[in-house]
Coordinates of C-alpha atoms in Angstrom, one line a residue:
M1 CA 8.9 37.4 -5.6
N2 CA 12.6 37.1 -6.2
I3 CA 14.4 34.8 -3.5
L4 CA 18.2 34.7 -2.9
V5 CA 19.5 31.7 -1.7
T6 CA 23.1 31.6 -0.7
G7 CA 24.6 28.0 -0.3
A8 CA 22.2 26.9 -2.9
K9 CA 24.2 23.8 -3.8
G10 CA 24.5 22.6 -0.4
F11 CA 22.6 20.0 1.4
V12 CA 19.9 22.3 3.0
G13 CA 20.2 24.7 0.0
K14 CA 19.5 21.8 -2.7
N15 CA 16.5 20.7 -0.7
L16 CA 15.1 24.3 -0.3
V17 CA 15.6 25.5 -3.8
S18 CA 14.1 22.2 -5.1
T19 CA 10.8 22.9 -3.1
L20 CA 10.9 26.5 -4.0
K21 CA 10.9 25.7 -7.9
T22 CA 7.4 24.0 -7.2
Y23 CA 6.1 27.3 -6.3
K24 CA 4.9 29.3 -9.4
D25 CA 5.1 32.8 -7.6
Y26 CA 8.9 32.6 -7.0
D27 CA 12.0 33.4 -9.0
I28 CA 15.1 31.9 -7.4
F29 CA 18.6 33.4 -7.4
Q30 CA 20.8 30.5 -6.6
Y31 CA 24.3 31.7 -5.3
D32 CA 27.1 29.3 -4.3
V33 CA 30.9 29.2 -3.6
D34 CA 31.5 29.0 -7.5
S35 CA 29.4 32.0 -8.3
D36 CA 31.1 35.4 -8.9
V37 CA 30.8 38.7 -7.2
E38 CA 29.0 40.4 -10.1
T39 CA 26.2 37.7 -9.8
L40 CA 25.9 38.6 -5.9
D41 CA 25.7 42.3 -6.7
K42 CA 22.8 41.6 -9.1
Y43 CA 21.1 39.3 -6.9
T44 CA 21.2 41.6 -3.9
K45 CA 20.0 44.4 -6.0
E46 CA 16.7 42.5 -7.1
C47 CA 15.9 40.0 -4.4
D48 CA 12.8 40.4 -2.0
F49 CA 13.9 37.8 0.6
V50 CA 17.2 36.0 1.5
F51 CA 17.7 32.6 2.6
H52 CA 21.3 32.7 3.8
L53 CA 22.7 29.2 4.1
A54 CA 26.0 29.6 2.7
G55 CA 28.7 28.3 5.3
V56 CA 31.9 26.4 6.2
N57 CA 31.7 23.5 8.5
R58 CA 34.5 21.3 7.9
P59 CA 37.4 23.2 6.2
K60 CA 41.0 22.1 5.7
N61 CA 42.3 25.2 7.6
E62 CA 40.7 26.7 10.4
N63 CA 40.8 30.4 9.0
E64 CA 38.3 29.1 6.4
F65 CA 35.5 29.1 9.2
T66 CA 36.1 32.8 9.4
Q67 CA 36.2 33.5 5.7
G68 CA 33.1 31.3 4.8
N69 CA 31.0 32.1 7.7
V70 CA 31.8 35.5 9.0
D71 CA 33.6 37.2 6.2
F72 CA 30.9 36.3 3.3
T73 CA 28.1 37.3 5.8
A74 CA 29.6 40.6 5.9
I75 CA 30.0 40.9 2.0
L76 CA 26.5 39.7 1.5
L77 CA 25.1 42.5 4.0
E78 CA 27.2 45.3 2.4
S79 CA 26.1 44.3 -0.9
L80 CA 22.3 44.7 0.3
V81 CA 23.1 48.0 1.9
K82 CA 24.8 49.2 -1.2
H83 CA 21.5 48.7 -3.1
N84 CA 19.3 50.0 -0.2
N85 CA 17.6 46.6 -0.3
K86 CA 15.6 46.0 3.0
S87 CA 14.7 42.3 2.3
P88 CA 14.4 40.2 5.3
I89 CA 17.0 37.7 6.0
L90 CA 16.6 34.0 7.4
M91 CA 20.0 32.5 8.2
S92 CA 20.6 28.8 9.0
S93 CA 23.0 28.7 12.0
S94 CA 24.1 25.9 14.3
I95 CA 23.6 24.9 17.9
Q96 CA 27.4 24.9 17.9
A97 CA 27.1 28.6 18.0
V98 CA 27.3 28.4 21.8
V99 CA 30.2 26.0 21.9
D100 CA 33.8 27.3 22.2
N101 CA 35.4 25.9 19.1
P102 CA 36.5 27.6 15.9
Y103 CA 33.3 26.6 14.1
G104 CA 31.1 27.7 16.8
K105 CA 32.7 31.1 17.2
S106 CA 32.4 31.8 13.3
K107 CA 28.7 31.0 13.4
K108 CA 28.2 33.2 16.5
A109 CA 30.1 36.0 15.0
A110 CA 27.9 35.7 11.8
E111 CA 24.9 35.8 14.0
S112 CA 26.1 38.9 15.5
L113 CA 26.7 40.5 12.3
L114 CA 23.0 39.9 11.3
F115 CA 21.4 41.3 14.5
N116 CA 23.6 44.5 14.5
Y117 CA 22.5 44.8 10.8
S118 CA 18.8 44.2 11.8
K119 CA 19.1 46.9 14.7
K120 CA 20.8 49.4 12.6
Y121 CA 18.5 49.3 9.5
S122 CA 15.1 48.0 11.1
I123 CA 15.3 44.8 9.0
P124 CA 13.8 41.6 10.3
V125 CA 16.4 38.6 10.6
Y126 CA 15.6 35.2 11.6
I127 CA 18.3 32.9 12.9
Y128 CA 17.7 29.1 13.1
R129 CA 20.3 27.3 15.3
L130 CA 19.9 23.8 13.6
P131 CA 21.0 20.5 15.4
N132 CA 22.0 17.7 13.1
V133 CA 20.0 17.7 10.0
F134 CA 19.3 14.5 8.1
G135 CA 17.5 13.6 4.8
K136 CA 18.2 13.0 1.1
W137 CA 21.3 14.3 -0.8
C138 CA 23.3 15.0 2.5
K139 CA 27.1 14.2 1.8
P140 CA 28.1 10.9 3.4
N141 CA 31.5 10.5 5.3
Y142 CA 31.7 14.0 5.9
N143 CA 29.9 15.5 9.1
S144 CA 26.5 13.8 9.2
V145 CA 26.3 10.3 11.0
V146 CA 23.2 9.7 9.5
A147 CA 24.2 10.3 5.8
T148 CA 27.3 8.2 6.7
F149 CA 25.6 5.3 8.0
C150 CA 22.8 5.2 5.3
H151 CA 25.6 5.4 2.7
N152 CA 27.7 2.9 4.2
I153 CA 25.3 0.4 5.0
A154 CA 23.4 0.6 1.7
N155 CA 26.6 0.1 0.1
D156 CA 27.9 -3.1 2.2
T157 CA 30.5 -0.8 3.8
D158 CA 31.4 -1.2 7.6
I159 CA 30.4 1.7 9.9
T160 CA 32.5 2.9 12.9
I161 CA 30.9 3.6 16.3
N162 CA 32.9 4.7 18.9
D163 CA 30.2 5.2 21.5
P164 CA 26.9 3.7 20.8
N165 CA 25.2 5.5 23.7
A166 CA 26.0 9.0 22.5
T167 CA 22.9 11.0 22.1
V168 CA 22.4 13.0 18.8
T169 CA 19.7 15.6 18.2
L170 CA 18.2 15.5 14.7
V171 CA 15.9 17.4 12.6
Y172 CA 14.5 16.3 9.2
I173 CA 15.5 18.2 6.2
D174 CA 11.9 18.5 4.7
D175 CA 10.8 19.8 8.3
V176 CA 13.4 22.5 7.9
V177 CA 12.5 23.4 4.6
Q178 CA 8.8 23.8 5.3
E179 CA 9.6 25.8 8.4
F180 CA 11.8 28.0 6.4
I181 CA 9.1 28.7 3.5
N182 CA 6.2 28.8 5.9
N183 CA 8.3 31.2 8.3
K184 CA 5.6 33.7 9.8
K185 CA 7.9 35.1 12.2
V186 CA 7.6 38.9 12.8
D187 CA 10.5 39.8 15.2
S188 CA 14.0 39.1 14.7
G189 CA 15.4 36.5 16.8
Y190 CA 16.6 32.9 17.2
Y191 CA 14.2 30.2 16.2
E192 CA 13.9 26.3 16.3
I193 CA 12.5 23.7 14.1
E194 CA 9.6 22.3 16.1
S195 CA 10.0 18.4 15.3
T196 CA 13.3 17.2 16.7
Y197 CA 14.5 13.8 17.5
K198 CA 16.9 12.5 20.3
L199 CA 18.4 8.9 19.7
T200 CA 21.6 7.4 20.6
V201 CA 24.0 6.5 17.7
G202 CA 23.4 2.8 18.5
E203 CA 19.9 3.2 17.9
I204 CA 20.2 4.9 14.6
A205 CA 22.6 2.2 13.3
K206 CA 20.2 -0.6 14.4
L207 CA 17.3 1.1 12.7
I208 CA 19.3 1.4 9.5
Y209 CA 20.6 -2.0 9.5
S210 CA 16.9 -3.4 9.9
F211 CA 15.9 -1.4 6.9
K212 CA 18.7 -3.3 4.9
E213 CA 17.4 -6.5 6.3
S214 CA 13.8 -6.1 5.6
R215 CA 14.6 -7.0 1.9
N216 CA 15.2 -10.5 3.1
T217 CA 12.4 -10.6 5.8
R218 CA 10.1 -8.6 3.6
Q219 CA 9.3 -6.8 6.9
I220 CA 8.1 -3.1 6.7
A221 CA 9.3 -1.0 9.5
D222 CA 6.7 0.8 11.9
L223 CA 6.2 3.8 10.0
S224 CA 3.5 5.1 12.3
D225 CA 6.6 6.3 14.3
E226 CA 7.6 9.9 12.6
F227 CA 11.3 9.3 12.8
T228 CA 11.4 5.8 11.7
K229 CA 9.5 6.9 8.4
K230 CA 11.7 9.8 7.9
L231 CA 14.8 7.7 8.4
Y232 CA 13.7 5.0 6.1
S233 CA 13.0 7.5 3.3
T234 CA 16.5 8.9 3.9
Y235 CA 18.1 5.3 3.9
L236 CA 16.3 4.6 0.5
S237 CA 17.9 7.6 -1.0
Y238 CA 21.3 6.3 -0.6
L239 CA 20.7 3.0 -2.4
P240 CA 23.3 2.4 -5.0
D241 CA 21.8 2.8 -8.8
D242 CA 22.2 -1.0 -9.3
K243 CA 20.3 -1.9 -6.1
F244 CA 17.1 -0.3 -6.3
N245 CA 15.5 -3.7 -7.1
Y246 CA 15.5 -6.9 -5.2
P247 CA 14.1 -10.5 -5.9
L248 CA 11.3 -12.3 -3.8
K249 CA 11.0 -15.9 -3.4
M250 CA 8.2 -17.4 -5.9
N251 CA 6.7 -20.6 -4.6
I252 CA 6.0 -22.3 -7.9
D253 CA 4.2 -25.3 -8.8
D254 CA 2.0 -26.4 -11.7
R255 CA -0.9 -24.5 -10.7
G256 CA 1.0 -21.2 -10.6
S257 CA 2.7 -19.3 -8.0
F258 CA 2.4 -17.7 -4.5
T259 CA 4.7 -15.0 -3.5
E260 CA 5.0 -13.1 -0.2
F261 CA 5.6 -9.3 -0.9
I262 CA 5.7 -7.4 2.4
R263 CA 5.2 -8.1 6.1
T264 CA 4.2 -5.9 8.9
P265 CA 4.2 -6.6 12.7
D266 CA 0.7 -5.1 13.1
R267 CA -0.9 -4.8 9.6
G268 CA -0.7 -8.4 8.4
Q269 CA 1.1 -9.3 5.0
V270 CA 0.5 -8.8 1.3
S271 CA 1.3 -11.6 -1.3
V272 CA 0.7 -12.0 -5.1
N273 CA -0.9 -15.0 -6.0
I274 CA -0.9 -16.3 -9.8
S275 CA -3.2 -19.0 -11.0
K276 CA -3.2 -20.8 -14.2
S277 CA -6.2 -21.3 -16.4
G278 CA -8.7 -23.5 -14.9
I279 CA -7.0 -23.7 -11.6
T280 CA -8.9 -23.8 -8.1
K281 CA -6.7 -22.8 -5.2
G282 CA -7.9 -22.5 -1.6
N283 CA -10.8 -24.8 -0.2
H284 CA -10.0 -23.9 3.4
W285 CA -11.1 -21.6 6.2
H286 CA -9.7 -19.7 9.2
K287 CA -10.8 -19.3 12.8
T288 CA -9.7 -15.9 13.2
K289 CA -7.5 -15.0 10.2
N290 CA -9.2 -12.8 7.6
E291 CA -8.0 -11.7 4.1
K292 CA -8.8 -9.3 1.2
F293 CA -8.7 -10.7 -2.3
L294 CA -8.0 -8.2 -5.2
V295 CA -7.9 -9.7 -8.9
V296 CA -5.8 -7.3 -11.1
N297 CA -5.4 -9.6 -14.2
G298 CA -7.7 -12.4 -15.7
S299 CA -11.0 -13.4 -14.4
G300 CA -12.6 -16.1 -12.0
I301 CA -14.9 -16.8 -9.4
I302 CA -14.6 -16.6 -5.5
K303 CA -16.8 -19.1 -3.7
F304 CA -17.8 -19.1 0.0
R305 CA -19.7 -21.7 2.3
Q306 CA -20.1 -21.1 5.9
I307 CA -18.9 -24.1 7.9
G308 CA -22.0 -26.0 9.0
N309 CA -24.0 -24.7 6.1
D310 CA -24.7 -25.9 2.5
K311 CA -25.4 -22.7 0.9
V312 CA -22.6 -21.5 -1.6
I313 CA -21.9 -17.9 -2.2
E314 CA -20.2 -16.9 -5.6
Y315 CA -18.3 -13.7 -6.5
H316 CA -17.5 -13.1 -10.2
V317 CA -14.1 -11.2 -10.2
S318 CA -11.9 -9.6 -12.9
G319 CA -9.0 -7.4 -13.6
E320 CA -11.3 -5.3 -15.8
K321 CA -13.2 -4.2 -12.7
L322 CA -11.2 -3.8 -9.7
E323 CA -13.0 -4.6 -6.4
V324 CA -11.9 -6.0 -3.2
V325 CA -13.5 -9.2 -1.9
D326 CA -13.3 -9.7 2.0
I327 CA -12.8 -13.4 3.1
P328 CA -14.1 -13.6 6.5
P329 CA -13.3 -16.3 9.3
G330 CA -15.7 -19.3 9.5
Y331 CA -16.2 -19.5 5.8
T332 CA -14.4 -22.0 3.7
H333 CA -13.4 -20.4 0.3
N334 CA -11.7 -20.9 -3.0
I335 CA -10.7 -18.9 -6.0
I336 CA -11.0 -20.5 -9.6
N337 CA -9.5 -19.1 -12.8
T338 CA -12.3 -19.3 -15.3
G339 CA -10.3 -17.4 -18.0
N340 CA -7.9 -18.3 -20.7
E341 CA -4.9 -16.3 -18.9
D342 CA -3.2 -16.1 -15.7
M343 CA -5.3 -14.7 -13.1
I344 CA -3.2 -12.4 -10.8
T345 CA -4.6 -11.8 -7.3
I346 CA -3.2 -9.4 -4.6
M347 CA -3.9 -11.0 -1.2
W348 CA -3.7 -9.4 2.1
A349 CA -4.0 -11.3 5.3
N350 CA -4.4 -9.4 8.8
E351 CA -1.5 -11.3 10.4
Q352 CA 1.9 -12.7 9.2
F353 CA 1.8 -16.2 8.3
D354 CA 3.1 -18.5 11.2
P355 CA 3.7 -22.0 10.2
D356 CA 3.4 -23.0 13.8
K357 CA 0.0 -21.4 13.8
P358 CA -1.3 -21.4 10.3
D359 CA -5.1 -21.0 11.3
T360 CA -5.9 -22.7 8.1
I361 CA -8.1 -25.7 8.0
F362 CA -8.9 -27.5 4.6
E363 CA -12.4 -28.3 3.7
E364 CA -14.1 -28.1 0.2
V365 CA -16.4 -25.5 -0.6

């Protein structure tokens, strides 16, 4: 199947093309502003489906709205008619099409061209009036508040908020792309992306700032919230090339080290424990707190003894055989490095460590 994508190098186009390329049954014709007329003629002759994403939304001159949104749509349709190509067309329009401004008028005019074309030649046309789209590869400091905030905050640049209570309706780029690809619509008409999010500008900024601060607090955002999960992924895509990494505070002593990796408000925390050869760590128990230990390098023994009982339970652990050992409450426990190299253990606790309520009572196994 030959698929023509106009505006292939734009934000939506780039994401759509990148996903389409993962399908083996599609040949993708990419057309953009720097393509020539001969290329469009070839593509409109051979294509089986058209994603019409090309458009202008922030030109230097107002007349460019008409040229980029209306005139090019007409050229595209004329070329399809020339080759008697009855490929269905999916167009990305905007909620601005109902607004009385130059951009909105140009999008509305382009929609009308498509619907007239559909009626005249009995060809399906699907118009998606998109609100603000956010996600990776969107140009910052242009016309997307999310892209601008993510880019500037990630790059330690100030952001400007005129009205923190202003509401923005957003859709995520991957949801848009999947809706476009999975389009099963039969009748021509207007369509929407199912998953939309309404937030204030202030709420968006606060969330993005919390993502940046999470490197210091080691707190992971509540990713059970769909918008937060998608916004966090978007924020990471705007990190500068030299800021993908960040240091952790290693608590180092003669026995090895203990380093907190991540914290969550409801799923506890993860830490990395390194023990030198022959070292014993632990010898304490918890009233309610519970943990999971996973040795990923070296070898050792994890010992347990229920409080008030003399019976000692032993588990031999090794990075050669990955297995999780649960540490239940009410059992004093320790972990001993019996090998000749550092033993590295991933430790999960069901709650974040609170120095005021450590729930840790020292007692030898």
